Amino acid sequence: MSKRILSPRRWLGALTMAGLVITGQAHAFGQIPSPPEVALKSYILMDAASGEVLASQNPDEPMHPASLTKMMTAYLAEMELGAGNIQRDEKVLISEKAWSLGGSTMFIEVGERVPVEELLKGIIIVSGNDASVAMAEHIAGSEDAFAQLMTSTAQRLGMTNTFFQNASGWPAEDHYSTARDLAILGKHIVQDFPEHYGLYAEKYYQYGVDKKTGKPLRRQANRNRLLWTNPYVDGLKTGHIEDTGYHLAVTSERDDRRLIAVLLGSKSEKQRANDAQKLLTYGFRFFENVHVKKGGEPLQTVKVWKGDISEIPAGITEDLIVTVPRGTGKNLTASLTIDPKLEAPIEKGQTIGSVKVMLEDELIREVPLVAQQAVEPGGFFKRLWDSIVLFFTGLIA
């Protein structure tokens, strides 16, 4: 069993997040205790802003995700809502397949027409298998076609070890994901569609009425125990399957930081909640985030040769945030590396250098520095003169 820890001197290498390549080396700058002992088959603790993994154990081991599958079902529904392809109040016809699946349910009936918004609540809050299949059929025509969309979307998000066979997490062969991939998905759920994220913190949901009595059907509780015991927790999803045990994807925001933890293979609901609390406490207590540079803003004016203009602004595409051991952020330094003989043509967004973040003498993060303005080739005499200057500059150098 492998165990990977981001301690003060242990940094992940080559993890791509938000389009940036995170690179690092392993060395220590202070003392941080090992992560708490947890009885899990696999887990990961990730900082949502930086993408740094603070602690993990077998994070890339494929396992059946059970109802954590519904995180992708909900994400695709949110994506379709955001694109305007479906509407909140749009009515969805409930098929016999959706109604008859069994397991967790939101109590919808065959032939009923249910608003998309209610189905989304049923998926997220009470883990409705019926709601998941109904949503899948409505978006893609069939659950099989929807599962293909789920897998292709996972690949696009950087979930490299995930494959879906259905929308609910019903037991199936070749239906798998990993703690790391599900943490990546959780990050996107929080950041990509914040207008829907409040649903993940809802503790109860009730839908429909009893046809015989006319009374509302029983109110169901969200199975995420931490919503009741930890005021900073606001999502995400629970899951359980006999073969692999109890799962939990949980996220918590505290002091302007958000952590995401995915725990797979716990022995009970109580244990997965307790272990998740331990990991979240560890991440908030011993690490801090430092906002190094702001994305989209010019960081430096760069000299360009043989172009129709001589200088352009350069910057980074996303905010540069790093997670470091608490108390070491004051020791961070950032430097820019730029090609001194940068020649036109240059496209907007083209990589023209890098920004390096150092913690004392160790490289913590390196991200691309990009051109924030395009440069077309200059006229004949401009290119000729710059060529002469570069030639003699090269000789002198």
PDB file of C-alpha atoms in Angstrom, residues 140-276:
ATOM      1  CA  ALA A 140     -28.996  12.228 -24.093  1.00  0.00           C
ATOM      2  CA  GLY A 141     -32.008  10.129 -25.151  1.00  0.00           C
ATOM      3  CA  SER A 142     -30.773   7.039 -23.329  1.00  0.00           C
ATOM      4  CA  GLU A 143     -28.709   6.235 -20.261  1.00  0.00           C
ATOM      5  CA  ASP A 144     -26.102   4.465 -22.407  1.00  0.00           C
ATOM      6  CA  ALA A 145     -25.573   7.575 -24.537  1.00  0.00           C
ATOM      7  CA  PHE A 146     -25.409   9.720 -21.394  1.00  0.00           C
ATOM      8  CA  ALA A 147     -22.743   7.424 -19.912  1.00  0.00           C
ATOM      9  CA  GLN A 148     -20.618   8.065 -22.990  1.00  0.00           C
ATOM     10  CA  LEU A 149     -20.994  11.808 -22.391  1.00  0.00           C
ATOM     11  CA  MET A 150     -19.972  11.268 -18.774  1.00  0.00           C
ATOM     12  CA  THR A 151     -16.771   9.485 -19.754  1.00  0.00           C
ATOM     13  CA  SER A 152     -15.809  11.994 -22.450  1.00  0.00           C
ATOM     14  CA  THR A 153     -16.436  14.868 -20.051  1.00  0.00           C
ATOM     15  CA  ALA A 154     -14.274  13.167 -17.443  1.00  0.00           C
ATOM     16  CA  GLN A 155     -11.438  12.972 -19.946  1.00  0.00           C
ATOM     17  CA  ARG A 156     -11.847  16.651 -20.813  1.00  0.00           C
ATOM     18  CA  LEU A 157     -11.626  17.596 -17.143  1.00  0.00           C
ATOM     19  CA  GLY A 158      -8.389  15.646 -16.696  1.00  0.00           C
ATOM     20  CA  MET A 159      -9.924  12.617 -14.988  1.00  0.00           C
ATOM     21  CA  THR A 160      -7.560  10.174 -16.645  1.00  0.00           C
ATOM     22  CA  ASN A 161      -8.568   7.005 -14.801  1.00  0.00           C
ATOM     23  CA  THR A 162     -12.381   7.096 -14.955  1.00  0.00           C
ATOM     24  CA  PHE A 163     -14.985   5.230 -16.975  1.00  0.00           C
ATOM     25  CA  PHE A 164     -18.760   5.344 -16.531  1.00  0.00           C
ATOM     26  CA  GLN A 165     -21.356   2.760 -17.541  1.00  0.00           C
ATOM     27  CA  ASN A 166     -24.435   4.416 -16.025  1.00  0.00           C
ATOM     28  CA  ALA A 167     -25.717   7.631 -14.466  1.00  0.00           C
ATOM     29  CA  SER A 168     -26.529   6.387 -10.979  1.00  0.00           C
ATOM     30  CA  GLY A 169     -23.543   4.363  -9.809  1.00  0.00           C
ATOM     31  CA  TRP A 170     -25.492   1.102 -10.007  1.00  0.00           C
ATOM     32  CA  PRO A 171     -23.130  -1.918  -9.841  1.00  0.00           C
ATOM     33  CA  ALA A 172     -21.600  -2.595 -13.256  1.00  0.00           C
ATOM     34  CA  GLU A 173     -18.370  -3.962 -14.670  1.00  0.00           C
ATOM     35  CA  ASP A 174     -15.863  -1.465 -16.049  1.00  0.00           C
ATOM     36  CA  HIS A 175     -17.478   1.363 -14.098  1.00  0.00           C
ATOM     37  CA  TYR A 176     -14.707   2.980 -12.081  1.00  0.00           C
ATOM     38  CA  SER A 177     -12.965   6.124 -10.925  1.00  0.00           C
ATOM     39  CA  THR A 178     -10.280   7.151  -8.434  1.00  0.00           C
ATOM     40  CA  ALA A 179     -10.018   9.431  -5.429  1.00  0.00           C
ATOM     41  CA  ARG A 180      -7.865  11.859  -7.425  1.00  0.00           C
ATOM     42  CA  ASP A 181     -10.255  11.982 -10.373  1.00  0.00           C
ATOM     43  CA  LEU A 182     -13.273  12.526  -8.131  1.00  0.00           C
ATOM     44  CA  ALA A 183     -11.464  15.348  -6.324  1.00  0.00           C
ATOM     45  CA  ILE A 184     -10.834  16.994  -9.694  1.00  0.00           C
ATOM     46  CA  LEU A 185     -14.540  16.636 -10.480  1.00  0.00           C
ATOM     47  CA  GLY A 186     -15.448  18.110  -7.101  1.00  0.00           C
ATOM     48  CA  LYS A 187     -13.238  21.121  -7.817  1.00  0.00           C
ATOM     49  CA  HIS A 188     -15.057  21.727 -11.093  1.00  0.00           C
ATOM     50  CA  ILE A 189     -18.482  21.338  -9.493  1.00  0.00           C
ATOM     51  CA  VAL A 190     -17.640  24.064  -6.987  1.00  0.00           C
ATOM     52  CA  GLN A 191     -15.937  26.441  -9.405  1.00  0.00           C
ATOM     53  CA  ASP A 192     -17.695  26.005 -12.746  1.00  0.00           C
ATOM     54  CA  PHE A 193     -21.340  26.378 -11.717  1.00  0.00           C
ATOM     55  CA  PRO A 194     -21.526  28.230  -8.386  1.00  0.00           C
ATOM     56  CA  GLU A 195     -25.153  29.155  -9.051  1.00  0.00           C
ATOM     57  CA  HIS A 196     -26.143  25.533  -8.417  1.00  0.00           C
ATOM     58  CA  TYR A 197     -23.669  24.694  -5.691  1.00  0.00           C
ATOM     59  CA  GLY A 198     -25.961  25.631  -2.812  1.00  0.00           C
ATOM     60  CA  LEU A 199     -27.920  22.417  -3.427  1.00  0.00           C
ATOM     61  CA  TYR A 200     -25.011  20.339  -2.137  1.00  0.00           C
ATOM     62  CA  ALA A 201     -25.399  21.857   1.332  1.00  0.00           C
ATOM     63  CA  GLU A 202     -29.144  21.163   1.603  1.00  0.00           C
ATOM     64  CA  LYS A 203     -29.850  18.813   4.507  1.00  0.00           C
ATOM     65  CA  TYR A 204     -33.356  17.689   3.523  1.00  0.00           C
ATOM     66  CA  TYR A 205     -35.487  17.194   0.451  1.00  0.00           C
ATOM     67  CA  GLN A 206     -39.120  16.266  -0.013  1.00  0.00           C
ATOM     68  CA  TYR A 207     -40.926  15.644  -3.285  1.00  0.00           C
ATOM     69  CA  GLY A 208     -44.409  14.557  -4.263  1.00  0.00           C
ATOM     70  CA  VAL A 209     -47.551  13.536  -2.391  1.00  0.00           C
ATOM     71  CA  ASP A 210     -49.090  10.211  -1.467  1.00  0.00           C
ATOM     72  CA  LYS A 211     -51.815   9.508  -4.042  1.00  0.00           C
ATOM     73  CA  LYS A 212     -54.055   7.811  -1.479  1.00  0.00           C
ATOM     74  CA  THR A 213     -53.838  10.332   1.348  1.00  0.00           C
ATOM     75  CA  GLY A 214     -52.820  13.467  -0.486  1.00  0.00           C
ATOM     76  CA  LYS A 215     -50.184  14.080   2.166  1.00  0.00           C
ATOM     77  CA  PRO A 216     -46.571  14.996   1.316  1.00  0.00           C
ATOM     78  CA  LEU A 217     -44.250  12.017   1.066  1.00  0.00           C
ATOM     79  CA  ARG A 218     -41.678  11.620   3.789  1.00  0.00           C
ATOM     80  CA  ARG A 219     -38.855  14.111   4.029  1.00  0.00           C
ATOM     81  CA  GLN A 220     -35.459  12.570   3.290  1.00  0.00           C
ATOM     82  CA  ALA A 221     -32.152  13.597   4.811  1.00  0.00           C
ATOM     83  CA  ASN A 222     -28.855  14.139   3.042  1.00  0.00           C
ATOM     84  CA  ARG A 223     -26.530  11.272   4.046  1.00  0.00           C
ATOM     85  CA  ASN A 224     -23.518  13.554   4.471  1.00  0.00           C
ATOM     86  CA  ARG A 225     -23.267  13.645   8.284  1.00  0.00           C
ATOM     87  CA  LEU A 226     -20.736  16.459   8.250  1.00  0.00           C
ATOM     88  CA  LEU A 227     -23.428  18.898   7.109  1.00  0.00           C
ATOM     89  CA  TRP A 228     -24.777  18.640  10.654  1.00  0.00           C
ATOM     90  CA  THR A 229     -21.532  18.445  12.627  1.00  0.00           C
ATOM     91  CA  ASN A 230     -19.147  20.791  10.779  1.00  0.00           C
ATOM     92  CA  PRO A 231     -20.393  24.324  10.001  1.00  0.00           C
ATOM     93  CA  TYR A 232     -17.735  24.789   7.313  1.00  0.00           C
ATOM     94  CA  VAL A 233     -18.782  21.761   5.224  1.00  0.00           C
ATOM     95  CA  ASP A 234     -21.099  22.533   2.287  1.00  0.00           C
ATOM     96  CA  GLY A 235     -21.045  19.380   0.111  1.00  0.00           C
ATOM     97  CA  LEU A 236     -20.554  17.142  -1.853  1.00  0.00           C
ATOM     98  CA  LYS A 237     -21.797  13.513  -2.088  1.00  0.00           C
ATOM     99  CA  THR A 238     -21.973  10.131  -0.377  1.00  0.00           C
ATOM    100  CA  GLY A 239     -21.945   6.634  -1.843  1.00  0.00           C
ATOM    101  CA  HIS A 240     -22.068   3.002  -0.817  1.00  0.00           C
ATOM    102  CA  ILE A 241     -21.727  -0.326  -2.563  1.00  0.00           C
ATOM    103  CA  GLU A 242     -21.222  -3.718  -0.927  1.00  0.00           C
ATOM    104  CA  ASP A 243     -18.075  -4.638  -2.823  1.00  0.00           C
ATOM    105  CA  THR A 244     -16.117  -1.488  -2.003  1.00  0.00           C
ATOM    106  CA  GLY A 245     -17.721   0.021   1.109  1.00  0.00           C
ATOM    107  CA  TYR A 246     -18.746   3.538   2.061  1.00  0.00           C
ATOM    108  CA  HIS A 247     -17.517   6.519   0.043  1.00  0.00           C
ATOM    109  CA  LEU A 248     -17.564  10.265   0.649  1.00  0.00           C
ATOM    110  CA  ALA A 249     -16.586  13.305  -1.370  1.00  0.00           C
ATOM    111  CA  VAL A 250     -16.618  16.312   0.925  1.00  0.00           C
ATOM    112  CA  THR A 251     -15.602  19.939   0.640  1.00  0.00           C
ATOM    113  CA  SER A 252     -15.191  22.614   3.262  1.00  0.00           C
ATOM    114  CA  GLU A 253     -14.489  26.347   3.112  1.00  0.00           C
ATOM    115  CA  ARG A 254     -12.766  28.089   5.988  1.00  0.00           C
ATOM    116  CA  ASP A 255     -10.725  31.301   6.250  1.00  0.00           C
ATOM    117  CA  ASP A 256     -10.973  31.897   2.479  1.00  0.00           C
ATOM    118  CA  ARG A 257      -9.604  28.418   1.742  1.00  0.00           C
ATOM    119  CA  ARG A 258     -11.463  25.442   0.334  1.00  0.00           C
ATOM    120  CA  LEU A 259     -10.361  21.847   0.755  1.00  0.00           C
ATOM    121  CA  ILE A 260     -11.726  18.803  -1.044  1.00  0.00           C
ATOM    122  CA  ALA A 261     -11.414  15.310   0.382  1.00  0.00           C
ATOM    123  CA  VAL A 262     -12.453  12.058  -1.284  1.00  0.00           C
ATOM    124  CA  LEU A 263     -12.572   8.931   0.869  1.00  0.00           C
ATOM    125  CA  LEU A 264     -13.183   5.512  -0.688  1.00  0.00           C
ATOM    126  CA  GLY A 265     -13.779   2.176   0.997  1.00  0.00           C
ATOM    127  CA  SER A 266     -14.712   3.024   4.571  1.00  0.00           C
ATOM    128  CA  LYS A 267     -16.408   0.406   6.754  1.00  0.00           C
ATOM    129  CA  SER A 268     -19.342   2.559   7.882  1.00  0.00           C
ATOM    130  CA  GLU A 269     -21.082   5.918   7.488  1.00  0.00           C
ATOM    131  CA  LYS A 270     -19.808   7.005  10.895  1.00  0.00           C
ATOM    132  CA  GLN A 271     -16.217   6.077  10.114  1.00  0.00           C
ATOM    133  CA  ARG A 272     -16.135   7.884   6.772  1.00  0.00           C
ATOM    134  CA  ALA A 273     -17.470  11.044   8.459  1.00  0.00           C
ATOM    135  CA  ASN A 274     -14.944  10.822  11.304  1.00  0.00           C
ATOM    136  CA  ASP A 275     -12.038  10.217   8.942  1.00  0.00           C
ATOM    137  CA  ALA A 276     -13.106  13.067   6.693  1.00  0.00           C
TER     138      ALA A 276
END
